[in-house]
């Protein structure tokens, strides 16, 4: 796979993947992939990542049903970041927002503002904890 | 600065910053910030980063003139990634493309395709090397 050989995975074998909703241009999330999760993403057309906190391979939506259908996989000039265009089912953020980037800084970083409506209650997505 | 205290910088004191052109939604680049470069970005309204390869604080456009005027700084649910909306002057990519993500994978990663026109010759931007 020639493109994959051009990529620079970091010392932990990971590369950051920015996920953007193709139809709206909204940046939904950023997560990490290792080579195996990128290969699985390309082979299945569903995004797969590597969780650094859980040290675990995961498919986006495996618990919530909020999968991402891959439309395009681009990589940057340095070969060390991916940009993945997707069709997103449901909310991308585990907190129930469309995008994980639902807070914007205000007043030079002193305050923040929530810039999106919450689409779903996390308890409805993942069950009560 | 309360928002900055909510951010999780990595073991090297860095956080990835995705830069998006506000008016088009095009994701232009991803680069790394430390706390000082984020503070400088917020204070000046121009993006500043930390170069891991050069171990150096830099302002985007300091050599090329292709600066980024900051319109919004958002951060994600985990507080470990930034999304910065900008007005971009000239090409964002040092290779002369609008975006650093000018190559898309084809055929499951076996090939790539250049998806943008080159706007400028890098020699014109940075001078002959």
PDB file of C-alpha atoms in Angstrom:
ATOM      1  CA  UNK A   1       0.000   0.000   0.000  1.00  0.00           C
ATOM      2  CA  UNK A   2       2.014   2.908  -1.265  1.00  0.00           C
ATOM      3  CA  UNK A   3       0.167   5.777   0.462  1.00  0.00           C
ATOM      4  CA  UNK A   4       0.447   4.121   3.855  1.00  0.00           C
ATOM      5  CA  UNK A   5       4.195   3.764   3.380  1.00  0.00           C
ATOM      6  CA  UNK A   6       4.436   7.536   2.901  1.00  0.00           C
ATOM      7  CA  UNK A   7       2.843   8.211   6.289  1.00  0.00           C
ATOM      8  CA  UNK A   8       4.830   9.079   9.382  1.00  0.00           C
ATOM      9  CA  UNK A   9       3.433   7.334  12.421  1.00  0.00           C
ATOM     10  CA  UNK A  10       4.770   8.702  15.718  1.00  0.00           C
ATOM     11  CA  UNK A  11       6.961   6.909  18.280  1.00  0.00           C
ATOM     12  CA  UNK A  12       3.856   5.060  19.509  1.00  0.00           C
ATOM     13  CA  UNK A  13       2.897   4.020  15.970  1.00  0.00           C
ATOM     14  CA  UNK A  14       0.035   6.531  15.841  1.00  0.00           C
ATOM     15  CA  UNK A  15      -1.145   9.287  13.504  1.00  0.00           C
ATOM     16  CA  UNK A  16      -3.823  11.897  14.271  1.00  0.00           C
ATOM     17  CA  UNK A  17      -6.970  11.671  12.140  1.00  0.00           C
ATOM     18  CA  UNK A  18      -9.228  14.706  11.782  1.00  0.00           C
ATOM     19  CA  UNK A  19     -12.796  13.696  10.945  1.00  0.00           C
ATOM     20  CA  UNK A  20     -14.927  16.142   8.953  1.00  0.00           C
ATOM     21  CA  UNK A  21     -18.567  15.778   7.929  1.00  0.00           C
ATOM     22  CA  UNK A  22     -18.448  15.953   4.154  1.00  0.00           C
ATOM     23  CA  UNK A  23     -21.855  17.510   3.529  1.00  0.00           C
ATOM     24  CA  UNK A  24     -21.567  20.350   6.066  1.00  0.00           C
ATOM     25  CA  UNK A  25     -17.799  20.822   6.408  1.00  0.00           C
ATOM     26  CA  UNK A  26     -18.155  20.623  10.199  1.00  0.00           C
ATOM     27  CA  UNK A  27     -15.054  19.218  11.887  1.00  0.00           C
ATOM     28  CA  UNK A  28     -16.485  16.517  14.127  1.00  0.00           C
ATOM     29  CA  UNK A  29     -13.570  15.091  16.104  1.00  0.00           C
ATOM     30  CA  UNK A  30      -9.926  14.180  16.154  1.00  0.00           C
ATOM     31  CA  UNK A  31      -8.772  10.710  17.138  1.00  0.00           C
ATOM     32  CA  UNK A  32      -5.682   8.541  16.683  1.00  0.00           C
ATOM     33  CA  UNK A  33      -5.094   5.679  14.280  1.00  0.00           C
ATOM     34  CA  UNK A  34      -2.389   3.086  14.085  1.00  0.00           C
ATOM     35  CA  UNK A  35      -1.604   1.375  10.804  1.00  0.00           C
ATOM     36  CA  UNK A  36      -4.008  -1.497  11.520  1.00  0.00           C
ATOM     37  CA  UNK A  37      -6.922   0.840  12.260  1.00  0.00           C
ATOM     38  CA  UNK A  38      -6.249   2.830   9.084  1.00  0.00           C
ATOM     39  CA  UNK A  39      -6.118  -0.381   7.050  1.00  0.00           C
ATOM     40  CA  UNK A  40      -9.394  -1.510   8.629  1.00  0.00           C
ATOM     41  CA  UNK A  41     -10.926   1.935   7.898  1.00  0.00           C
ATOM     42  CA  UNK A  42      -9.910   1.690   4.240  1.00  0.00           C
ATOM     43  CA  UNK A  43     -11.054  -1.920   3.917  1.00  0.00           C
ATOM     44  CA  UNK A  44     -14.469  -1.521   5.597  1.00  0.00           C
ATOM     45  CA  UNK A  45     -15.376   2.110   4.852  1.00  0.00           C
ATOM     46  CA  UNK A  46     -16.109   2.668   8.566  1.00  0.00           C
ATOM     47  CA  UNK A  47     -13.722   4.646  10.769  1.00  0.00           C
ATOM     48  CA  UNK A  48     -11.597   2.652  13.217  1.00  0.00           C
ATOM     49  CA  UNK A  49      -9.189   4.196  15.722  1.00  0.00           C
ATOM     50  CA  UNK A  50      -6.730   3.379  18.477  1.00  0.00           C
ATOM     51  CA  UNK A  51      -7.711   4.560  21.939  1.00  0.00           C
ATOM     52  CA  UNK A  52      -4.654   5.804  23.814  1.00  0.00           C
ATOM     53  CA  UNK A  53      -6.471   5.908  27.155  1.00  0.00           C
ATOM     54  CA  UNK A  54      -7.988   2.432  26.838  1.00  0.00           C
ATOM     55  CA  UNK A  55      -5.109   0.998  24.732  1.00  0.00           C
ATOM     56  CA  UNK A  56      -7.728  -0.540  22.513  1.00  0.00           C
ATOM     57  CA  UNK A  57      -8.718  -0.777  18.870  1.00  0.00           C
ATOM     58  CA  UNK A  58     -12.235   0.599  18.375  1.00  0.00           C
ATOM     59  CA  UNK A  59     -14.770   1.259  15.647  1.00  0.00           C
ATOM     60  CA  UNK A  60     -16.544   4.608  15.934  1.00  0.00           C
ATOM     61  CA  UNK A  61     -20.171   3.820  16.769  1.00  0.00           C
ATOM     62  CA  UNK A  62     -19.576   0.279  18.017  1.00  0.00           C
ATOM     63  CA  UNK A  63     -21.497   1.091  21.234  1.00  0.00           C
ATOM     64  CA  UNK A  64     -23.602   4.107  20.214  1.00  0.00           C
ATOM     65  CA  UNK A  65     -24.499   3.073  16.662  1.00  0.00           C
ATOM     66  CA  UNK A  66     -23.128   6.463  15.555  1.00  0.00           C
ATOM     67  CA  UNK A  67     -20.892   5.129  12.818  1.00  0.00           C
ATOM     68  CA  UNK A  68     -18.998   7.114  10.219  1.00  0.00           C
ATOM     69  CA  UNK A  69     -19.137   6.105   6.565  1.00  0.00           C
ATOM     70  CA  UNK A  70     -15.851   7.089   4.941  1.00  0.00           C
ATOM     71  CA  UNK A  71     -16.062   9.254   1.819  1.00  0.00           C
ATOM     72  CA  UNK A  72     -12.428  10.324   1.455  1.00  0.00           C
ATOM     73  CA  UNK A  73      -9.073   9.879   3.208  1.00  0.00           C
ATOM     74  CA  UNK A  74      -6.533  12.652   2.610  1.00  0.00           C
ATOM     75  CA  UNK A  75      -3.101  13.171   4.163  1.00  0.00           C
ATOM     76  CA  UNK A  76      -1.005  16.247   4.617  1.00  0.00           C
ATOM     77  CA  UNK A  77       2.222  17.494   3.057  1.00  0.00           C
ATOM     78  CA  UNK A  78       4.319  16.101   5.913  1.00  0.00           C
ATOM     79  CA  UNK A  79       2.482  12.759   5.878  1.00  0.00           C
ATOM     80  CA  UNK A  80       1.854  13.001   9.605  1.00  0.00           C
ATOM     81  CA  UNK A  81      -1.877  13.881   9.786  1.00  0.00           C
ATOM     82  CA  UNK A  82      -4.990  12.423   8.140  1.00  0.00           C
ATOM     83  CA  UNK A  83      -8.175  14.243   7.127  1.00  0.00           C
ATOM     84  CA  UNK A  84     -11.136  11.918   6.740  1.00  0.00           C
ATOM     85  CA  UNK A  85     -14.412  13.000   5.151  1.00  0.00           C
ATOM     86  CA  UNK A  86     -17.402  11.060   6.431  1.00  0.00           C
ATOM     87  CA  UNK A  87     -21.138  10.724   6.478  1.00  0.00           C
ATOM     88  CA  UNK A  88     -21.943  10.774  10.191  1.00  0.00           C
ATOM     89  CA  UNK A  89     -24.853   8.821  11.665  1.00  0.00           C
ATOM     90  CA  UNK A  90     -26.209  10.643  14.771  1.00  0.00           C
ATOM     91  CA  UNK A  91     -24.047  12.772  17.051  1.00  0.00           C
ATOM     92  CA  UNK A  92     -20.273  12.398  16.703  1.00  0.00           C
ATOM     93  CA  UNK A  93     -19.499  13.516  20.254  1.00  0.00           C
ATOM     94  CA  UNK A  94     -19.974  11.142  23.185  1.00  0.00           C
ATOM     95  CA  UNK A  95     -21.499  14.087  25.044  1.00  0.00           C
ATOM     96  CA  UNK A  96     -24.376  14.190  22.531  1.00  0.00           C
ATOM     97  CA  UNK A  97     -23.270  17.125  20.381  1.00  0.00           C
ATOM     98  CA  UNK A  98     -22.874  16.972  16.613  1.00  0.00           C
ATOM     99  CA  UNK A  99     -19.196  17.888  16.961  1.00  0.00           C
ATOM    100  CA  UNK A 100     -16.730  17.426  19.814  1.00  0.00           C
ATOM    101  CA  UNK A 101     -15.721  21.074  19.271  1.00  0.00           C
ATOM    102  CA  UNK A 102     -18.872  22.534  20.827  1.00  0.00           C
ATOM    103  CA  UNK A 103     -17.088  25.034  23.093  1.00  0.00           C
ATOM    104  CA  UNK A 104     -15.488  28.234  21.822  1.00  0.00           C
ATOM    105  CA  UNK A 105     -13.220  30.485  23.808  1.00  0.00           C
ATOM    106  CA  UNK A 106     -14.423  33.990  24.580  1.00  0.00           C
ATOM    107  CA  UNK A 107     -12.685  37.068  25.905  1.00  0.00           C
ATOM    108  CA  UNK A 108      -9.158  35.887  25.116  1.00  0.00           C
ATOM    109  CA  UNK A 109      -9.709  32.472  26.710  1.00  0.00           C
ATOM    110  CA  UNK A 110     -11.179  33.674  30.005  1.00  0.00           C
ATOM    111  CA  UNK A 111     -14.635  32.238  29.302  1.00  0.00           C
ATOM    112  CA  UNK A 112     -16.207  29.720  26.955  1.00  0.00           C
ATOM    113  CA  UNK A 113     -19.513  29.550  25.126  1.00  0.00           C
ATOM    114  CA  UNK A 114     -21.371  26.440  23.997  1.00  0.00           C
ATOM    115  CA  UNK A 115     -21.931  26.925  20.276  1.00  0.00           C
ATOM    116  CA  UNK A 116     -24.161  23.943  19.449  1.00  0.00           C
ATOM    117  CA  UNK A 117     -27.413  22.475  20.630  1.00  0.00           C
ATOM    118  CA  UNK A 118     -27.130  19.129  22.356  1.00  0.00           C
ATOM    119  CA  UNK A 119     -28.751  16.616  19.991  1.00  0.00           C
ATOM    120  CA  UNK A 120     -28.916  13.674  22.362  1.00  0.00           C
ATOM    121  CA  UNK A 121     -28.564  12.842  26.006  1.00  0.00           C
ATOM    122  CA  UNK A 122     -25.425  10.723  26.585  1.00  0.00           C
ATOM    123  CA  UNK A 123     -27.463   8.389  28.787  1.00  0.00           C
ATOM    124  CA  UNK A 124     -29.701   7.657  25.806  1.00  0.00           C
ATOM    125  CA  UNK A 125     -26.666   6.869  23.675  1.00  0.00           C
ATOM    126  CA  UNK A 126     -24.642   4.745  26.067  1.00  0.00           C
ATOM    127  CA  UNK A 127     -27.151   3.753  28.746  1.00  0.00           C
ATOM    128  CA  UNK A 128     -27.122   4.904  32.371  1.00  0.00           C
ATOM    129  CA  UNK A 129     -23.824   4.411  34.132  1.00  0.00           C
TER     130      UNK A 129
ATOM    131  CA  UNK B   1      -7.402  32.056  31.958  1.00  0.00           C
ATOM    132  CA  UNK B   2     -10.017  29.457  32.745  1.00  0.00           C
ATOM    133  CA  UNK B   3     -10.323  27.779  29.330  1.00  0.00           C
ATOM    134  CA  UNK B   4      -6.605  27.210  29.110  1.00  0.00           C
ATOM    135  CA  UNK B   5      -6.637  25.525  32.497  1.00  0.00           C
ATOM    136  CA  UNK B   6      -9.192  23.031  31.143  1.00  0.00           C
ATOM    137  CA  UNK B   7      -6.882  21.952  28.334  1.00  0.00           C
ATOM    138  CA  UNK B   8      -4.770  18.825  28.467  1.00  0.00           C
ATOM    139  CA  UNK B   9      -1.345  19.440  27.034  1.00  0.00           C
ATOM    140  CA  UNK B  10       0.611  16.230  26.322  1.00  0.00           C
ATOM    141  CA  UNK B  11       3.824  15.045  28.012  1.00  0.00           C
ATOM    142  CA  UNK B  12       5.776  17.535  25.881  1.00  0.00           C
ATOM    143  CA  UNK B  13       3.442  20.391  26.825  1.00  0.00           C
ATOM    144  CA  UNK B  14       1.776  20.394  23.398  1.00  0.00           C
ATOM    145  CA  UNK B  15      -1.752  20.255  22.025  1.00  0.00           C
ATOM    146  CA  UNK B  16      -2.726  19.669  18.371  1.00  0.00           C
ATOM    147  CA  UNK B  17      -4.456  22.605  16.661  1.00  0.00           C
ATOM    148  CA  UNK B  18      -6.585  21.997  13.569  1.00  0.00           C
ATOM    149  CA  UNK B  19      -6.825  25.120  11.410  1.00  0.00           C
ATOM    150  CA  UNK B  20      -9.938  25.599   9.270  1.00  0.00           C
ATOM    151  CA  UNK B  21     -10.697  28.402   6.825  1.00  0.00           C
ATOM    152  CA  UNK B  22     -13.880  29.912   8.196  1.00  0.00           C
ATOM    153  CA  UNK B  23     -15.433  31.119   4.949  1.00  0.00           C
ATOM    154  CA  UNK B  24     -14.977  27.861   2.974  1.00  0.00           C
ATOM    155  CA  UNK B  25     -14.825  25.202   5.711  1.00  0.00           C
ATOM    156  CA  UNK B  26     -11.634  23.829   4.152  1.00  0.00           C
ATOM    157  CA  UNK B  27      -9.312  22.241   6.718  1.00  0.00           C
ATOM    158  CA  UNK B  28      -5.991  23.882   5.977  1.00  0.00           C
ATOM    159  CA  UNK B  29      -3.440  22.291   8.303  1.00  0.00           C
ATOM    160  CA  UNK B  30      -2.743  20.773  11.671  1.00  0.00           C
ATOM    161  CA  UNK B  31       0.107  22.018  13.839  1.00  0.00           C
ATOM    162  CA  UNK B  32       1.102  21.936  17.497  1.00  0.00           C
ATOM    163  CA  UNK B  33       0.804  24.628  20.138  1.00  0.00           C
ATOM    164  CA  UNK B  34       2.249  24.927  23.599  1.00  0.00           C
ATOM    165  CA  UNK B  35       0.590  27.118  26.189  1.00  0.00           C
ATOM    166  CA  UNK B  36       2.731  30.125  25.261  1.00  0.00           C
ATOM    167  CA  UNK B  37       1.870  29.882  21.560  1.00  0.00           C
ATOM    168  CA  UNK B  38      -1.835  29.573  22.350  1.00  0.00           C
ATOM    169  CA  UNK B  39      -1.643  32.621  24.642  1.00  0.00           C
ATOM    170  CA  UNK B  40       0.169  34.542  21.906  1.00  0.00           C
ATOM    171  CA  UNK B  41      -2.466  33.431  19.359  1.00  0.00           C
ATOM    172  CA  UNK B  42      -5.275  34.655  21.605  1.00  0.00           C
ATOM    173  CA  UNK B  43      -3.504  37.915  22.421  1.00  0.00           C
ATOM    174  CA  UNK B  44      -2.486  38.854  18.865  1.00  0.00           C
ATOM    175  CA  UNK B  45      -5.219  37.256  16.739  1.00  0.00           C
ATOM    176  CA  UNK B  46      -2.550  35.604  14.557  1.00  0.00           C
ATOM    177  CA  UNK B  47      -1.789  31.877  14.823  1.00  0.00           C
ATOM    178  CA  UNK B  48       1.435  30.910  16.585  1.00  0.00           C
ATOM    179  CA  UNK B  49       2.689  27.344  16.949  1.00  0.00           C
ATOM    180  CA  UNK B  50       5.503  25.244  18.348  1.00  0.00           C
ATOM    181  CA  UNK B  51       7.621  23.425  15.790  1.00  0.00           C
ATOM    182  CA  UNK B  52       8.541  19.963  17.060  1.00  0.00           C
ATOM    183  CA  UNK B  53      11.158  19.438  14.338  1.00  0.00           C
ATOM    184  CA  UNK B  54      12.836  22.829  14.793  1.00  0.00           C
ATOM    185  CA  UNK B  55      12.047  23.114  18.536  1.00  0.00           C
ATOM    186  CA  UNK B  56      11.012  26.662  17.878  1.00  0.00           C
ATOM    187  CA  UNK B  57       8.121  29.042  18.466  1.00  0.00           C
ATOM    188  CA  UNK B  58       6.803  30.343  15.145  1.00  0.00           C
ATOM    189  CA  UNK B  59       4.104  32.574  13.754  1.00  0.00           C
ATOM    190  CA  UNK B  60       2.348  31.196  10.675  1.00  0.00           C
ATOM    191  CA  UNK B  61       3.353  33.432   7.785  1.00  0.00           C
ATOM    192  CA  UNK B  62       6.431  34.934   9.426  1.00  0.00           C
ATOM    193  CA  UNK B  63       8.509  34.029   6.336  1.00  0.00           C
ATOM    194  CA  UNK B  64       5.869  33.667   3.615  1.00  0.00           C
ATOM    195  CA  UNK B  65       3.526  36.476   4.647  1.00  0.00           C
ATOM    196  CA  UNK B  66       0.709  33.903   4.599  1.00  0.00           C
ATOM    197  CA  UNK B  67      -0.659  34.744   8.011  1.00  0.00           C
ATOM    198  CA  UNK B  68      -3.855  33.496   9.591  1.00  0.00           C
ATOM    199  CA  UNK B  69      -6.268  35.916  11.241  1.00  0.00           C
ATOM    200  CA  UNK B  70      -8.035  34.088  14.064  1.00  0.00           C
ATOM    201  CA  UNK B  71     -11.835  34.157  14.024  1.00  0.00           C
ATOM    202  CA  UNK B  72     -12.616  31.502  16.627  1.00  0.00           C
ATOM    203  CA  UNK B  73     -10.803  29.086  18.955  1.00  0.00           C
ATOM    204  CA  UNK B  74     -12.786  26.001  19.969  1.00  0.00           C
ATOM    205  CA  UNK B  75     -11.684  22.966  21.990  1.00  0.00           C
ATOM    206  CA  UNK B  76     -13.005  19.456  22.129  1.00  0.00           C
ATOM    207  CA  UNK B  77     -14.874  17.458  24.773  1.00  0.00           C
ATOM    208  CA  UNK B  78     -11.654  15.907  26.094  1.00  0.00           C
ATOM    209  CA  UNK B  79      -9.838  19.252  26.119  1.00  0.00           C
ATOM    210  CA  UNK B  80      -6.956  17.768  24.155  1.00  0.00           C
ATOM    211  CA  UNK B  81      -7.467  19.229  20.662  1.00  0.00           C
ATOM    212  CA  UNK B  82      -8.077  22.765  19.369  1.00  0.00           C
ATOM    213  CA  UNK B  83     -10.076  23.824  16.305  1.00  0.00           C
ATOM    214  CA  UNK B  84      -9.169  27.283  15.082  1.00  0.00           C
ATOM    215  CA  UNK B  85     -11.215  29.156  12.479  1.00  0.00           C
ATOM    216  CA  UNK B  86      -9.166  31.609  10.465  1.00  0.00           C
ATOM    217  CA  UNK B  87      -9.063  33.961   7.557  1.00  0.00           C
ATOM    218  CA  UNK B  88      -6.098  32.717   5.540  1.00  0.00           C
ATOM    219  CA  UNK B  89      -3.879  35.043   3.513  1.00  0.00           C
ATOM    220  CA  UNK B  90      -2.467  33.183   0.471  1.00  0.00           C
ATOM    221  CA  UNK B  91      -1.738  29.461   0.448  1.00  0.00           C
ATOM    222  CA  UNK B  92      -1.646  27.712   3.820  1.00  0.00           C
ATOM    223  CA  UNK B  93       0.637  24.884   2.690  1.00  0.00           C
ATOM    224  CA  UNK B  94       4.371  25.454   2.324  1.00  0.00           C
ATOM    225  CA  UNK B  95       4.141  23.486  -0.938  1.00  0.00           C
ATOM    226  CA  UNK B  96       1.913  26.204  -2.411  1.00  0.00           C
ATOM    227  CA  UNK B  97      -1.494  24.550  -2.081  1.00  0.00           C
ATOM    228  CA  UNK B  98      -4.481  26.125  -0.336  1.00  0.00           C
ATOM    229  CA  UNK B  99      -4.556  23.231   2.129  1.00  0.00           C
ATOM    230  CA  UNK B 100      -1.873  20.834   3.334  1.00  0.00           C
ATOM    231  CA  UNK B 101      -4.381  18.020   2.685  1.00  0.00           C
ATOM    232  CA  UNK B 102      -4.072  18.136  -1.102  1.00  0.00           C
ATOM    233  CA  UNK B 103      -3.597  14.379  -1.589  1.00  0.00           C
ATOM    234  CA  UNK B 104      -6.423  11.863  -1.272  1.00  0.00           C
ATOM    235  CA  UNK B 105      -5.998   8.117  -1.148  1.00  0.00           C
ATOM    236  CA  UNK B 106      -7.443   6.074  -3.996  1.00  0.00           C
ATOM    237  CA  UNK B 107      -8.074   2.377  -4.438  1.00  0.00           C
ATOM    238  CA  UNK B 108      -7.891   1.512  -0.744  1.00  0.00           C
ATOM    239  CA  UNK B 109      -4.659   3.430  -0.207  1.00  0.00           C
ATOM    240  CA  UNK B 110      -2.705   1.967  -3.130  1.00  0.00           C
ATOM    241  CA  UNK B 111      -2.608   5.239  -5.046  1.00  0.00           C
ATOM    242  CA  UNK B 112      -3.124   8.918  -4.372  1.00  0.00           C
ATOM    243  CA  UNK B 113      -4.626  11.766  -6.326  1.00  0.00           C
ATOM    244  CA  UNK B 114      -3.829  15.476  -6.028  1.00  0.00           C
ATOM    245  CA  UNK B 115      -7.162  17.152  -5.380  1.00  0.00           C
ATOM    246  CA  UNK B 116      -6.212  20.833  -5.557  1.00  0.00           C
ATOM    247  CA  UNK B 117      -4.538  23.164  -7.953  1.00  0.00           C
ATOM    248  CA  UNK B 118      -1.185  24.521  -6.839  1.00  0.00           C
ATOM    249  CA  UNK B 119      -1.729  28.221  -6.168  1.00  0.00           C
ATOM    250  CA  UNK B 120       1.881  29.249  -5.828  1.00  0.00           C
ATOM    251  CA  UNK B 121       5.357  27.981  -6.472  1.00  0.00           C
ATOM    252  CA  UNK B 122       7.162  27.347  -3.170  1.00  0.00           C
ATOM    253  CA  UNK B 123      10.234  29.123  -4.578  1.00  0.00           C
ATOM    254  CA  UNK B 124       8.129  32.247  -4.970  1.00  0.00           C
ATOM    255  CA  UNK B 125       6.967  31.991  -1.386  1.00  0.00           C
ATOM    256  CA  UNK B 126      10.209  31.176   0.362  1.00  0.00           C
ATOM    257  CA  UNK B 127      12.859  32.104  -2.189  1.00  0.00           C
ATOM    258  CA  UNK B 128      15.177  29.697  -3.971  1.00  0.00           C
ATOM    259  CA  UNK B 129      17.049  27.318  -1.693  1.00  0.00           C
TER     260      UNK B 129
END
